[in-house]
Short mmCIF file of C-alpha atoms in Angstrom, two decimals:
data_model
loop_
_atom_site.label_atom_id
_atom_site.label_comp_id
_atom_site.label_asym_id
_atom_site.label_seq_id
_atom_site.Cartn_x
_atom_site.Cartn_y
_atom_site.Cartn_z
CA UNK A 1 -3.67 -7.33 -6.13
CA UNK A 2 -6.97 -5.35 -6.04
CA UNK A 3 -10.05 -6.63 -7.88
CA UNK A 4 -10.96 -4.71 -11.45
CA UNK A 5 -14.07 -5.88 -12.74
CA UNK A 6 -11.91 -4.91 -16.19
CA UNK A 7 -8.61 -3.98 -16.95
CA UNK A 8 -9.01 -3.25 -20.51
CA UNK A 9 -9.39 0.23 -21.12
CA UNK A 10 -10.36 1.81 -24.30
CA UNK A 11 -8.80 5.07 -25.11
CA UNK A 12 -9.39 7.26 -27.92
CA UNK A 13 -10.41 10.67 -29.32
CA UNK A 14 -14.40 10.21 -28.48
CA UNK A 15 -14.00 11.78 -25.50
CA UNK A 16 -15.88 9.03 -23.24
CA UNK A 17 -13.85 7.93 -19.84
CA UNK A 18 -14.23 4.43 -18.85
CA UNK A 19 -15.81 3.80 -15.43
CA UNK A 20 -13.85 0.73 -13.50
CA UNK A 21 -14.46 0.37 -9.68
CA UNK A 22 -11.97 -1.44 -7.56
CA UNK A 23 -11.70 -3.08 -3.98
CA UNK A 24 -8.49 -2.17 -2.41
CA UNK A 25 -6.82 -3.97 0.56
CA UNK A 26 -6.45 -1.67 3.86
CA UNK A 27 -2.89 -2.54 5.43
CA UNK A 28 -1.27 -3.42 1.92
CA UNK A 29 0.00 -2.51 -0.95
CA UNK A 30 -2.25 -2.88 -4.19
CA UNK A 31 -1.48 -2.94 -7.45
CA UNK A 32 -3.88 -2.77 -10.36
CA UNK A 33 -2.81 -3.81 -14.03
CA UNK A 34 -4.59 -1.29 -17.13
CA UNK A 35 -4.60 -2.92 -20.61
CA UNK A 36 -5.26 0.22 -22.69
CA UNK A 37 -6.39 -0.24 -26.71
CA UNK A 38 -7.22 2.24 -29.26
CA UNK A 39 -10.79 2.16 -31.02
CA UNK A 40 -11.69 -1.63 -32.33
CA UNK A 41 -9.53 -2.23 -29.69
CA UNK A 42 -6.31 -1.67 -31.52
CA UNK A 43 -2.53 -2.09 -30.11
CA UNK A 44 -2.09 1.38 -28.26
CA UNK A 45 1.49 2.43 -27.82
CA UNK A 46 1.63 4.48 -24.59
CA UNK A 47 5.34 5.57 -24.56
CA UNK A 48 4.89 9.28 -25.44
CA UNK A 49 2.37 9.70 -22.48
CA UNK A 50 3.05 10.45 -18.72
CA UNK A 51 0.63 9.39 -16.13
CA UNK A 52 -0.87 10.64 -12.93
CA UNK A 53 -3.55 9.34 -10.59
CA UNK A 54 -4.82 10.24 -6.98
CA UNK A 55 -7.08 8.58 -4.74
CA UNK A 56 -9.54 11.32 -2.86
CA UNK A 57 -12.11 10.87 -0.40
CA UNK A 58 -14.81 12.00 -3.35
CA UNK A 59 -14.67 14.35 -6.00
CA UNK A 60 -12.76 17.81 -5.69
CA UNK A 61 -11.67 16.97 -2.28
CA UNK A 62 -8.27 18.46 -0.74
CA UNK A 63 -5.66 15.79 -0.89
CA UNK A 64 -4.54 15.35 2.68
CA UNK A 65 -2.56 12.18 5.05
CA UNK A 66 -5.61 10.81 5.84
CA UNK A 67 -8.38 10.84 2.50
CA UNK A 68 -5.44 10.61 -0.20
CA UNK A 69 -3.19 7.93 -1.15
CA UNK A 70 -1.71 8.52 -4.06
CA UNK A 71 -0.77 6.30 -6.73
CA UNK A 72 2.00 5.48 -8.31
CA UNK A 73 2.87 3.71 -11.66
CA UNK A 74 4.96 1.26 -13.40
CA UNK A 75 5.28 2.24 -17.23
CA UNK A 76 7.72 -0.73 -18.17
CA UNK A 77 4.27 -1.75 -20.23
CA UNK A 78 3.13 1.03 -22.43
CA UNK A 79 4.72 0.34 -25.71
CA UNK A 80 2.38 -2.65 -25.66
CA UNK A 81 -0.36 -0.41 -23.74
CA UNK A 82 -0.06 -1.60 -20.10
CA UNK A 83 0.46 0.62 -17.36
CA UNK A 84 0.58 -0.68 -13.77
CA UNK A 85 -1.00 1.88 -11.19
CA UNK A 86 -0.24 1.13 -7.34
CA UNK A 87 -1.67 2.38 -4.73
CA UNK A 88 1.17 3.68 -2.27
CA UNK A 89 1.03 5.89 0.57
CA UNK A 90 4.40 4.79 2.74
CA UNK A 91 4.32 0.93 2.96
CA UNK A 92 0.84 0.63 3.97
CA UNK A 93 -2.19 2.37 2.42
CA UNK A 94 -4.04 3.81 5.74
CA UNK A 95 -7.31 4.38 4.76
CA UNK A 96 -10.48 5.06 7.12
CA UNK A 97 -12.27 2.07 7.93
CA UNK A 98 -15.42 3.91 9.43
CA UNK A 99 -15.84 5.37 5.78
CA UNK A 100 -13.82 3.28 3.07
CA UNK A 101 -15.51 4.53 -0.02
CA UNK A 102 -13.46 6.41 -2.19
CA UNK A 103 -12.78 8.35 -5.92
CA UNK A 104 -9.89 7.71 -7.85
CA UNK A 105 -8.96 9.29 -11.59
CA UNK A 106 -5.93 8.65 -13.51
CA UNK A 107 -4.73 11.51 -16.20
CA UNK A 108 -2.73 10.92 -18.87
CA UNK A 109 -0.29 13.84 -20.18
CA UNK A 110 0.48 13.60 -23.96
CA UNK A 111 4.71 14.77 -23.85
CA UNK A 112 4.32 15.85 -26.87
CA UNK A 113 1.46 18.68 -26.98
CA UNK A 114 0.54 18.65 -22.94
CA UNK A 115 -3.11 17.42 -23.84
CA UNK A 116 -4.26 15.86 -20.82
CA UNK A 117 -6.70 13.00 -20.91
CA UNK A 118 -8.74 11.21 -17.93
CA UNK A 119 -7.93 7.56 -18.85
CA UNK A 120 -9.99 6.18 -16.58
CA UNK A 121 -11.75 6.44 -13.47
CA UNK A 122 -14.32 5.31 -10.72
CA UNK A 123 -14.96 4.09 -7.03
CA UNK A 124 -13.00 2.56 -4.50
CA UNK A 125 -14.08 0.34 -1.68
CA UNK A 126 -11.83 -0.85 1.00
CA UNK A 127 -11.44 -4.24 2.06
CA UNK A 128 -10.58 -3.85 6.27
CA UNK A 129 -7.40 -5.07 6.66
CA UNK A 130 -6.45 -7.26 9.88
CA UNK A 131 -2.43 -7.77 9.86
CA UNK A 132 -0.59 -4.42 9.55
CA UNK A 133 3.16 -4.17 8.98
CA UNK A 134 5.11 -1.43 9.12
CA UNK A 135 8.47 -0.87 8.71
CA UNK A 136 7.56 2.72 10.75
CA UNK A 137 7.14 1.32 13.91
CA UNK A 138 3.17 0.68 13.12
CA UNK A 139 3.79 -2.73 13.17
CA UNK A 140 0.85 -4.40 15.25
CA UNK A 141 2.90 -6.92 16.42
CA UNK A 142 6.25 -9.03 16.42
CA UNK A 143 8.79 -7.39 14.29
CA UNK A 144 7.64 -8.90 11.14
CA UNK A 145 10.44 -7.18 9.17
CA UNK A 146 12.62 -6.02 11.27
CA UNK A 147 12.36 -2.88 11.57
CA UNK A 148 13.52 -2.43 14.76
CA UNK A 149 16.57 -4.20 14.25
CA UNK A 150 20.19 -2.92 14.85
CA UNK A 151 22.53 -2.18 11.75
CA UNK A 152 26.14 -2.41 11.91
CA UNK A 153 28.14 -2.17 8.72
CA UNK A 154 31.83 -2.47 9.39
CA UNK A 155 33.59 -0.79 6.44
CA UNK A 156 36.87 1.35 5.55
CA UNK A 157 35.75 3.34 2.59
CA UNK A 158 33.66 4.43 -0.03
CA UNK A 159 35.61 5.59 -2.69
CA UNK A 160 38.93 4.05 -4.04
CA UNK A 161 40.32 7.78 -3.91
CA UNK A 162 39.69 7.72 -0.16
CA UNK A 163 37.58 10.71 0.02
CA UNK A 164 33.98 10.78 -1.18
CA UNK A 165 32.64 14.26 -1.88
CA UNK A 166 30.98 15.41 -4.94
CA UNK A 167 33.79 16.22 -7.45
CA UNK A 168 34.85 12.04 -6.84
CA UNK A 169 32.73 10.47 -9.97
CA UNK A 170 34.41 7.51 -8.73
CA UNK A 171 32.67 7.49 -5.12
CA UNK A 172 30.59 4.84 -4.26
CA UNK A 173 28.84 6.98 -1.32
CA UNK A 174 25.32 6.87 -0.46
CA UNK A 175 23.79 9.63 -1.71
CA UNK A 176 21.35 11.65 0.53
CA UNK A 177 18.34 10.42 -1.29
CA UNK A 178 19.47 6.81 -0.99
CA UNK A 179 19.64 7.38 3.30
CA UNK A 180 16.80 9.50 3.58
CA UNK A 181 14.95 6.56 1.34
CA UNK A 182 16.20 4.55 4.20
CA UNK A 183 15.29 6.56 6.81
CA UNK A 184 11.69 7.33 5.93
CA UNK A 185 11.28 3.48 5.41
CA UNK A 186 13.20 2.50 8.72
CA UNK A 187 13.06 4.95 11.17
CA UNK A 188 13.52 2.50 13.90
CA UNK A 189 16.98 0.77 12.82
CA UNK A 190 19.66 2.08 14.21
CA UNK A 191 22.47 2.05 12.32
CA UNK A 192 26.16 2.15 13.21
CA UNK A 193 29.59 2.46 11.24
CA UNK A 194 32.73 0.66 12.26
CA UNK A 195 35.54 1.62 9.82
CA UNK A 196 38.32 -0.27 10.16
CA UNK A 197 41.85 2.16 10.01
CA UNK A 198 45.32 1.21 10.81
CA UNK A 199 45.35 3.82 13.40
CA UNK A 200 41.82 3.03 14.66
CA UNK A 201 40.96 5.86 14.11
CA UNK A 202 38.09 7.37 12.46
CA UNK A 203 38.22 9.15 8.91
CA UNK A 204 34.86 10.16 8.21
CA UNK A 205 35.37 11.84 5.13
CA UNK A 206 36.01 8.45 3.47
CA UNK A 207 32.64 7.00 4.24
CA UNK A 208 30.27 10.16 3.45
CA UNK A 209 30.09 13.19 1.70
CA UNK A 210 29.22 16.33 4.04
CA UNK A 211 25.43 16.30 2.48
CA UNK A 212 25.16 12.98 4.28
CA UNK A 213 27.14 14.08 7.55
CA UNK A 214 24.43 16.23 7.57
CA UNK A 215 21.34 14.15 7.67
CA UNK A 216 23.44 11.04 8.77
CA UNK A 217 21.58 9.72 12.10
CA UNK A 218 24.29 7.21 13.87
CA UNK A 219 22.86 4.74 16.71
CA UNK A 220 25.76 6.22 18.91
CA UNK A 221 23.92 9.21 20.87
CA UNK A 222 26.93 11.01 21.76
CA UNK A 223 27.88 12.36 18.67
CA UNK A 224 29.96 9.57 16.51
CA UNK A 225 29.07 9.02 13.11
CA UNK A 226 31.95 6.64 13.26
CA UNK A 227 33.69 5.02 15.00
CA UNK A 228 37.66 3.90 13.85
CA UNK A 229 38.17 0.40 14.80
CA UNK A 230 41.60 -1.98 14.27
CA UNK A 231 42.38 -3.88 11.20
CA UNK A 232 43.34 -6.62 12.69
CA UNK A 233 44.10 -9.06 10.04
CA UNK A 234 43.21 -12.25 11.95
CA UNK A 235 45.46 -11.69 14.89
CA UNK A 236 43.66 -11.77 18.00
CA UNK A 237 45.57 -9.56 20.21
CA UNK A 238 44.06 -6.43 18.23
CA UNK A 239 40.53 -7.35 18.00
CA UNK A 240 38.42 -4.88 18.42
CA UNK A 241 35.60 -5.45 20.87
CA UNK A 242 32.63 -4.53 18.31
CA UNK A 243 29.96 -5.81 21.33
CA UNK A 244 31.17 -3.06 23.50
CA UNK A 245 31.69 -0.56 21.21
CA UNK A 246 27.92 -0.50 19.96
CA UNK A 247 27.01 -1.00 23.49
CA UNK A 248 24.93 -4.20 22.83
CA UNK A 249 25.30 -5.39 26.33
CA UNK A 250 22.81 -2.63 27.36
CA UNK A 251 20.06 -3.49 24.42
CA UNK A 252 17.81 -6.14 25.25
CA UNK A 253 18.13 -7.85 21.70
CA UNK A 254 17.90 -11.32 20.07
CA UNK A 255 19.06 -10.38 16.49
CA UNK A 256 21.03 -7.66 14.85
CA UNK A 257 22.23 -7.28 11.29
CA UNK A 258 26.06 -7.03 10.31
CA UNK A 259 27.65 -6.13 6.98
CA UNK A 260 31.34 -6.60 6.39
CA UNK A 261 32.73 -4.59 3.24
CA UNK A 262 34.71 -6.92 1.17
CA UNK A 263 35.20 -5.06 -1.96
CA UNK A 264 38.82 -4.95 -1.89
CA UNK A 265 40.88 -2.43 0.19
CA UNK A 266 39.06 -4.83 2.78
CA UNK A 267 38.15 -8.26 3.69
CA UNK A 268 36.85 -10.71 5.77
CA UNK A 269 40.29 -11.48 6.75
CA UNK A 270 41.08 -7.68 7.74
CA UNK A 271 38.76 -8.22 10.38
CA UNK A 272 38.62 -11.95 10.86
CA UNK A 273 39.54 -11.51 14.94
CA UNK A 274 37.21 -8.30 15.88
CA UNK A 275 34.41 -10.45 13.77
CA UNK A 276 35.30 -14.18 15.61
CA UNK A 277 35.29 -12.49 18.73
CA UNK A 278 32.03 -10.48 18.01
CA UNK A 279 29.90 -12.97 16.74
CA UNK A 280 31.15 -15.37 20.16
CA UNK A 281 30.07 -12.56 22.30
CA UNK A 282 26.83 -12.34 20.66
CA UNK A 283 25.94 -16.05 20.78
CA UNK A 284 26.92 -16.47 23.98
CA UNK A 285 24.80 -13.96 24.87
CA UNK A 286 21.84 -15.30 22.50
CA UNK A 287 21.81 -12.90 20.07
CA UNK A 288 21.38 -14.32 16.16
CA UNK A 289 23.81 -12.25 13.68
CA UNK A 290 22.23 -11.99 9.69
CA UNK A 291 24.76 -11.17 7.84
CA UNK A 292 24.30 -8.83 5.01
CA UNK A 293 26.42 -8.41 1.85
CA UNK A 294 27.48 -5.85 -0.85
CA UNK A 295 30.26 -5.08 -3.31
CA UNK A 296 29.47 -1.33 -3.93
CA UNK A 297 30.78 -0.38 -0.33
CA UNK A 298 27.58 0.69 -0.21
CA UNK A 299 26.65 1.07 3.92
CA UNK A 300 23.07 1.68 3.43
CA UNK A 301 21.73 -1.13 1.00
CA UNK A 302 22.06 -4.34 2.61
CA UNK A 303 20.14 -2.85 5.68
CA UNK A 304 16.91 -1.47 3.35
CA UNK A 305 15.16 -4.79 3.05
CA UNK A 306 13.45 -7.47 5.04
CA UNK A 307 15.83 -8.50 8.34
CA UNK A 308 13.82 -10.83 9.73
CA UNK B 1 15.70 -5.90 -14.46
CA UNK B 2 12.42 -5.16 -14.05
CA UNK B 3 11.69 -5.85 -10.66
CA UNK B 4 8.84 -8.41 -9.67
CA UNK B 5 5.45 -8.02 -8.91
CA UNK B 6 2.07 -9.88 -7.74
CA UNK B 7 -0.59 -8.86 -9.92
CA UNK B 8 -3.58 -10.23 -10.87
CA UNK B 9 -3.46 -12.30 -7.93
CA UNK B 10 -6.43 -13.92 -6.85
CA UNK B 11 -7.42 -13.29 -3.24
CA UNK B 12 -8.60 -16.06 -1.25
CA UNK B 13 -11.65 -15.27 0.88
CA UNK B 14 -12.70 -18.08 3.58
CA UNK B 15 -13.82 -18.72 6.78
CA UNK B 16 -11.88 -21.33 8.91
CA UNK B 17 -13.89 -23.29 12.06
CA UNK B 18 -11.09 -23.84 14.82
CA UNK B 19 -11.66 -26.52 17.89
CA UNK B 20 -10.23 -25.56 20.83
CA UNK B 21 -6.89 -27.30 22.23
CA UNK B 22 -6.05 -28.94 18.73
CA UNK B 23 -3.69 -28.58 16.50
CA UNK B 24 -5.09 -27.13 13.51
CA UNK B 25 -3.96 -26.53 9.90
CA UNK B 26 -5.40 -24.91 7.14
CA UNK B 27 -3.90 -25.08 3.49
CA UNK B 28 -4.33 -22.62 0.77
CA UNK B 29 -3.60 -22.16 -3.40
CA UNK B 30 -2.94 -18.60 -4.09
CA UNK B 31 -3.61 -18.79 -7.83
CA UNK B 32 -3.22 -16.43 -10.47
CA UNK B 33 -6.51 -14.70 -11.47
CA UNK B 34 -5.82 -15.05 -15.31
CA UNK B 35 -4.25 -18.38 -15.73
CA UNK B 36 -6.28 -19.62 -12.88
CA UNK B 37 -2.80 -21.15 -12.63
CA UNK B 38 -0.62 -21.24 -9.26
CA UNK B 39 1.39 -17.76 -8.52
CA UNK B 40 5.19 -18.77 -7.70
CA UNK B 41 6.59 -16.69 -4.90
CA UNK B 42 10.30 -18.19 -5.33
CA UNK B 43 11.51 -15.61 -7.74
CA UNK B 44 11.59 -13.11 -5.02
CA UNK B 45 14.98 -11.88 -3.12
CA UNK B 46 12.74 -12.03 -0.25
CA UNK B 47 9.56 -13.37 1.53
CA UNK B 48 7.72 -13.61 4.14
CA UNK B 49 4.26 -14.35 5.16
CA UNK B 50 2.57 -12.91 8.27
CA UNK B 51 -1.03 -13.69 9.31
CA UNK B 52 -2.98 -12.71 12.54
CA UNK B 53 -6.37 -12.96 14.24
CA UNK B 54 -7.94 -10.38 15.91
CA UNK B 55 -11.25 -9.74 17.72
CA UNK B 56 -11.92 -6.95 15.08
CA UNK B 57 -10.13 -6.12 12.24
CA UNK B 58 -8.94 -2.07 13.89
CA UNK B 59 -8.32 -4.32 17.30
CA UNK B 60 -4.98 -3.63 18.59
CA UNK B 61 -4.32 -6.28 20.18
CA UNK B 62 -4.15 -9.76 18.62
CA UNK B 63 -6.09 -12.70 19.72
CA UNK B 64 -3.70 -15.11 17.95
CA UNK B 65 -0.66 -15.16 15.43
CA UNK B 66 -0.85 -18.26 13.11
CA UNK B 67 2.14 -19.69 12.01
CA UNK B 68 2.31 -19.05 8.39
CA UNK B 69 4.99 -20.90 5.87
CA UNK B 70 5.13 -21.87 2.34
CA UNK B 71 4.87 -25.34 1.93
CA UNK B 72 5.58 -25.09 -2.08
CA UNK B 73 6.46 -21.57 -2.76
CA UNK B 74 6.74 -22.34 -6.35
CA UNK B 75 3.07 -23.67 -6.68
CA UNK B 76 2.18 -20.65 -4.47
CA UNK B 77 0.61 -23.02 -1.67
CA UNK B 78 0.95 -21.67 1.59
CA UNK B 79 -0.23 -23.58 5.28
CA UNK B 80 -1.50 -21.64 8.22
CA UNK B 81 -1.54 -23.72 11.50
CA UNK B 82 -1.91 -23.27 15.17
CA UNK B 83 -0.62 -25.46 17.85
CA UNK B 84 -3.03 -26.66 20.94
CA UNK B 85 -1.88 -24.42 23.43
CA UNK B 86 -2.85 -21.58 20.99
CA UNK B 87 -6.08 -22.85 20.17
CA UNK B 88 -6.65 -23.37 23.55
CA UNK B 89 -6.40 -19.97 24.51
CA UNK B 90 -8.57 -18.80 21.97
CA UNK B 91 -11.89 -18.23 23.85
CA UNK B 92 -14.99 -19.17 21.50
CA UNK B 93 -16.72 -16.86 19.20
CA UNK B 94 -15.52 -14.78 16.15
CA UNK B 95 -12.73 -13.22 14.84
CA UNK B 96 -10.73 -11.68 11.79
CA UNK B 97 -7.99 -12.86 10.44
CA UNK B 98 -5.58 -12.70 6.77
CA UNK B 99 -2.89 -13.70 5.30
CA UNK B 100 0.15 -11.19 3.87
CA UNK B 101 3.19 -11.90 2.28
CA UNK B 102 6.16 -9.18 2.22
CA UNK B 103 8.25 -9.36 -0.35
CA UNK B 104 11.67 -8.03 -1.40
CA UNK B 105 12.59 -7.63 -4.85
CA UNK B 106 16.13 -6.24 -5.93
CA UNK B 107 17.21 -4.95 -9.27
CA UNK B 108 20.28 -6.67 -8.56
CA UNK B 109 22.54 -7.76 -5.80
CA UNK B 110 23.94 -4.42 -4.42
CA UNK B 111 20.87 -2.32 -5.43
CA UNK B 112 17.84 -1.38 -2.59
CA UNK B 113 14.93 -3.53 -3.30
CA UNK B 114 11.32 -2.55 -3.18
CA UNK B 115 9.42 -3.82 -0.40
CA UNK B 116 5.72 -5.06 -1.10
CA UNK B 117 3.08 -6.05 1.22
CA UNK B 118 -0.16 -7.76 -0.12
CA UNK B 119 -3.35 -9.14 1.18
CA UNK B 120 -3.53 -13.03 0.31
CA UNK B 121 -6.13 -14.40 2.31
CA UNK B 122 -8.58 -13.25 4.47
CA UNK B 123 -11.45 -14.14 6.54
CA UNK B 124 -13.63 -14.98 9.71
CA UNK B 125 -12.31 -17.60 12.23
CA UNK B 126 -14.98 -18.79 14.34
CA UNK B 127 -13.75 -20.77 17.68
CA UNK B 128 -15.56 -24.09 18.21
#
């Protein structure tokens, strides 16, 4: 949402790089939309170039945390010759307000013979920002999104083979990439696995491969990635007692997030008691349950968003 | 599904007088810098709009949080308001204050959206 005083860009074989200066927003994301045309301004079809860009503090500088932000871009648009750029550096761009004037280039790469090409270029000036969310914990404030909220996904399996690991192509497991994604977004959620067994007992393996055992950070601190509880299939003498197994009594919280897997070799109804009974614990005890949803058995995704 | 964006937003830029220990409401039109038309925010999986005041913008702490709510999300008009009490405790002089909206777009229902945060409105607030 930055101001271009243009976004039509010419590009062509004269050699000239066009000069457009833009005001990005401190605290935000910004996104800045490049029309590109040929000479007479022509159609240009983009698809057989790849882009990259950088913000710098001014010309030939190091790229480091704090003078960089990098940017990113959406190339949905180039057959028709629009390329989005945005400006990312986590969730927020950080830049210095003492000294918010910056460079930025963008290079195209032509896949074909690795010509590289400045498409365009100029200055940026920040606009001071005065609301910051994070999802990092840099939040100024109230938990705007969340992102301190606790994450309890109450599910049996991943795969229909009941083991994930690599060689299952029919796994549904979260993938390393798709936690750490989570992880580096979220860093303050904790997250906790019930998986509902007819033993009660835990079987790790069918919830995540051993790449993700690895990295896997549960909210219980002494050890448990998960933790087996009853399939209790609506009779009330073998709830579990979810409250008390996350330890919620000892957090000093108002809302938590809970997803139920209902893809099949589960449902609602396999848990129907332990779930009654948790979510009458947690109101009488004035905590608001958002319940999340997913069909993949996917124990990641409906805890990446907004949980206001 | 390509997922959804705001560009070519246009960013509001006002100042807002605020009395002391009255409600107060401001309105705004976030419009669409092309059409000049207003920028729906209902096709999102997700919103939500967050606005504080602050002595100075790199303050870290907040003078005042305004309530902020879409009162058409489709015609992209959003209200900022403050009740008494709040205004109240605002002591007079200047501040800083804007207007983000977060939002959540996903590719589809089981897929991890991408989370955006942009800059709406923005301004002084000076306290009557």
């Amino acid at each position: 949402m930055a101001d271009v005083t243009s976004s039509k860009i010419q590009f062509d074989d004269k050699g000239a790089t066009p000069r457009y200066n833009l005001v990005l927003n401190q605290h935000a994301d910004n996104f800045i939309e490049f029309s590109v045309v040929g000479s007479g301004e022509t159609t240009f079809n983009l698809s057989g170039y790849a882009f990259s860009g950088s913000v710098r503090k001014h010309i030939g500088s190091s790229s480091t945390a704090t003078d960089s932000v990098n940017l990113g871009f959406d190339t949905g648009g180039r057959a028709v010759g629009v390329i989005t750029a945005r400006v990312t550096a986590g969730l927020t761009t950080n830049f210095s307000k003492i000294s918010p004037r910056y460079t930025y280039d963008i290079i195209t790469t032509d896949n074909t013979s690795g010509v590289k090409r400045k498409l365009v270029t100029g200055n940026v000036n920040v606009d001071v920002g005065v609301t910051k969310v994070g999802g990092g914990g840099t939040d100024d404030s109230d938990d705007v999104l969340g992102s301190n909220r606790i994450c309890i996904a109450v599910i049996d399996e991943s795969s229909s083979a009941g083991t994930v690991d690599s060689a299952n192509s029919a796994s549904n497991a979260v993938t390393v990439s798709e936690y750490n994604a989570f992880r580096e977004t979220f860093p303050n959620r904790k997250h906790y696995i019930l998986q509902p067994t007819p033993t009660g007992i835990a079987k790790t393996e069918a919830i995540m491969t051993d790449a993700v055992k690895a990295v896997y950070v549960s909210g219980f601190t002494d050890g448990r990635q998960v933790q087996g509880v009853n399939r209790d299939g609506g009779d009330a003498s073998e709830a579990s007692d979810w409250f008390n197994i996350v330890g919620i009594s000892t957090m000093n919280i108002t809302k938590l997030a809970l997803f139920i897997d209902t893809s099949g070799s589960m449902d609602l109804n396999t848990v129907a008691a332990s779930r009654a009974k948790f979510i009458g614990t947690c109101t009488a005890n004035g905590i608001t349950i958002r319940e999340e949803d997913n069909g993949d058995e996917d124990w990641i995704e409906p805890f990446t968003g907004i949980l206001a | 599904m390509a997922v959804k964006k705001l560009i070519n937003v246009t960013q509001i830029k006002k100042d807002l007088f605020i009395p002391r220990n009255v409600n107060y409401e401001e309105s705004f039109t976030i419009k669409d810098r092309i059409t000049g038309s207003g920028v729906s925010f209902s096709g999102f999986s997700s919103s939500i709009l967050t606005s504080r005041i602050k002595q100075h913008p790199d303050s870290v702490s907040i003078a005042c949080t305004f309530t902020a709510a879409f009162t058409d999300a489709s015609s992209g008009v959003l209200k900022l308001s403050l009740t008494p009490t709040q205004t109240n405790q605002l002591k007079s002089g200047r501040y800083f204050y804007d207007c983000v909206v977060i939002t959540e777009d996903k590719p589809d229902a089981d897929t991890a959206g991408d989370l955006h945060i942009e800059r709406l409105v923005q301004g002084q607030v000076i306290v009557e």
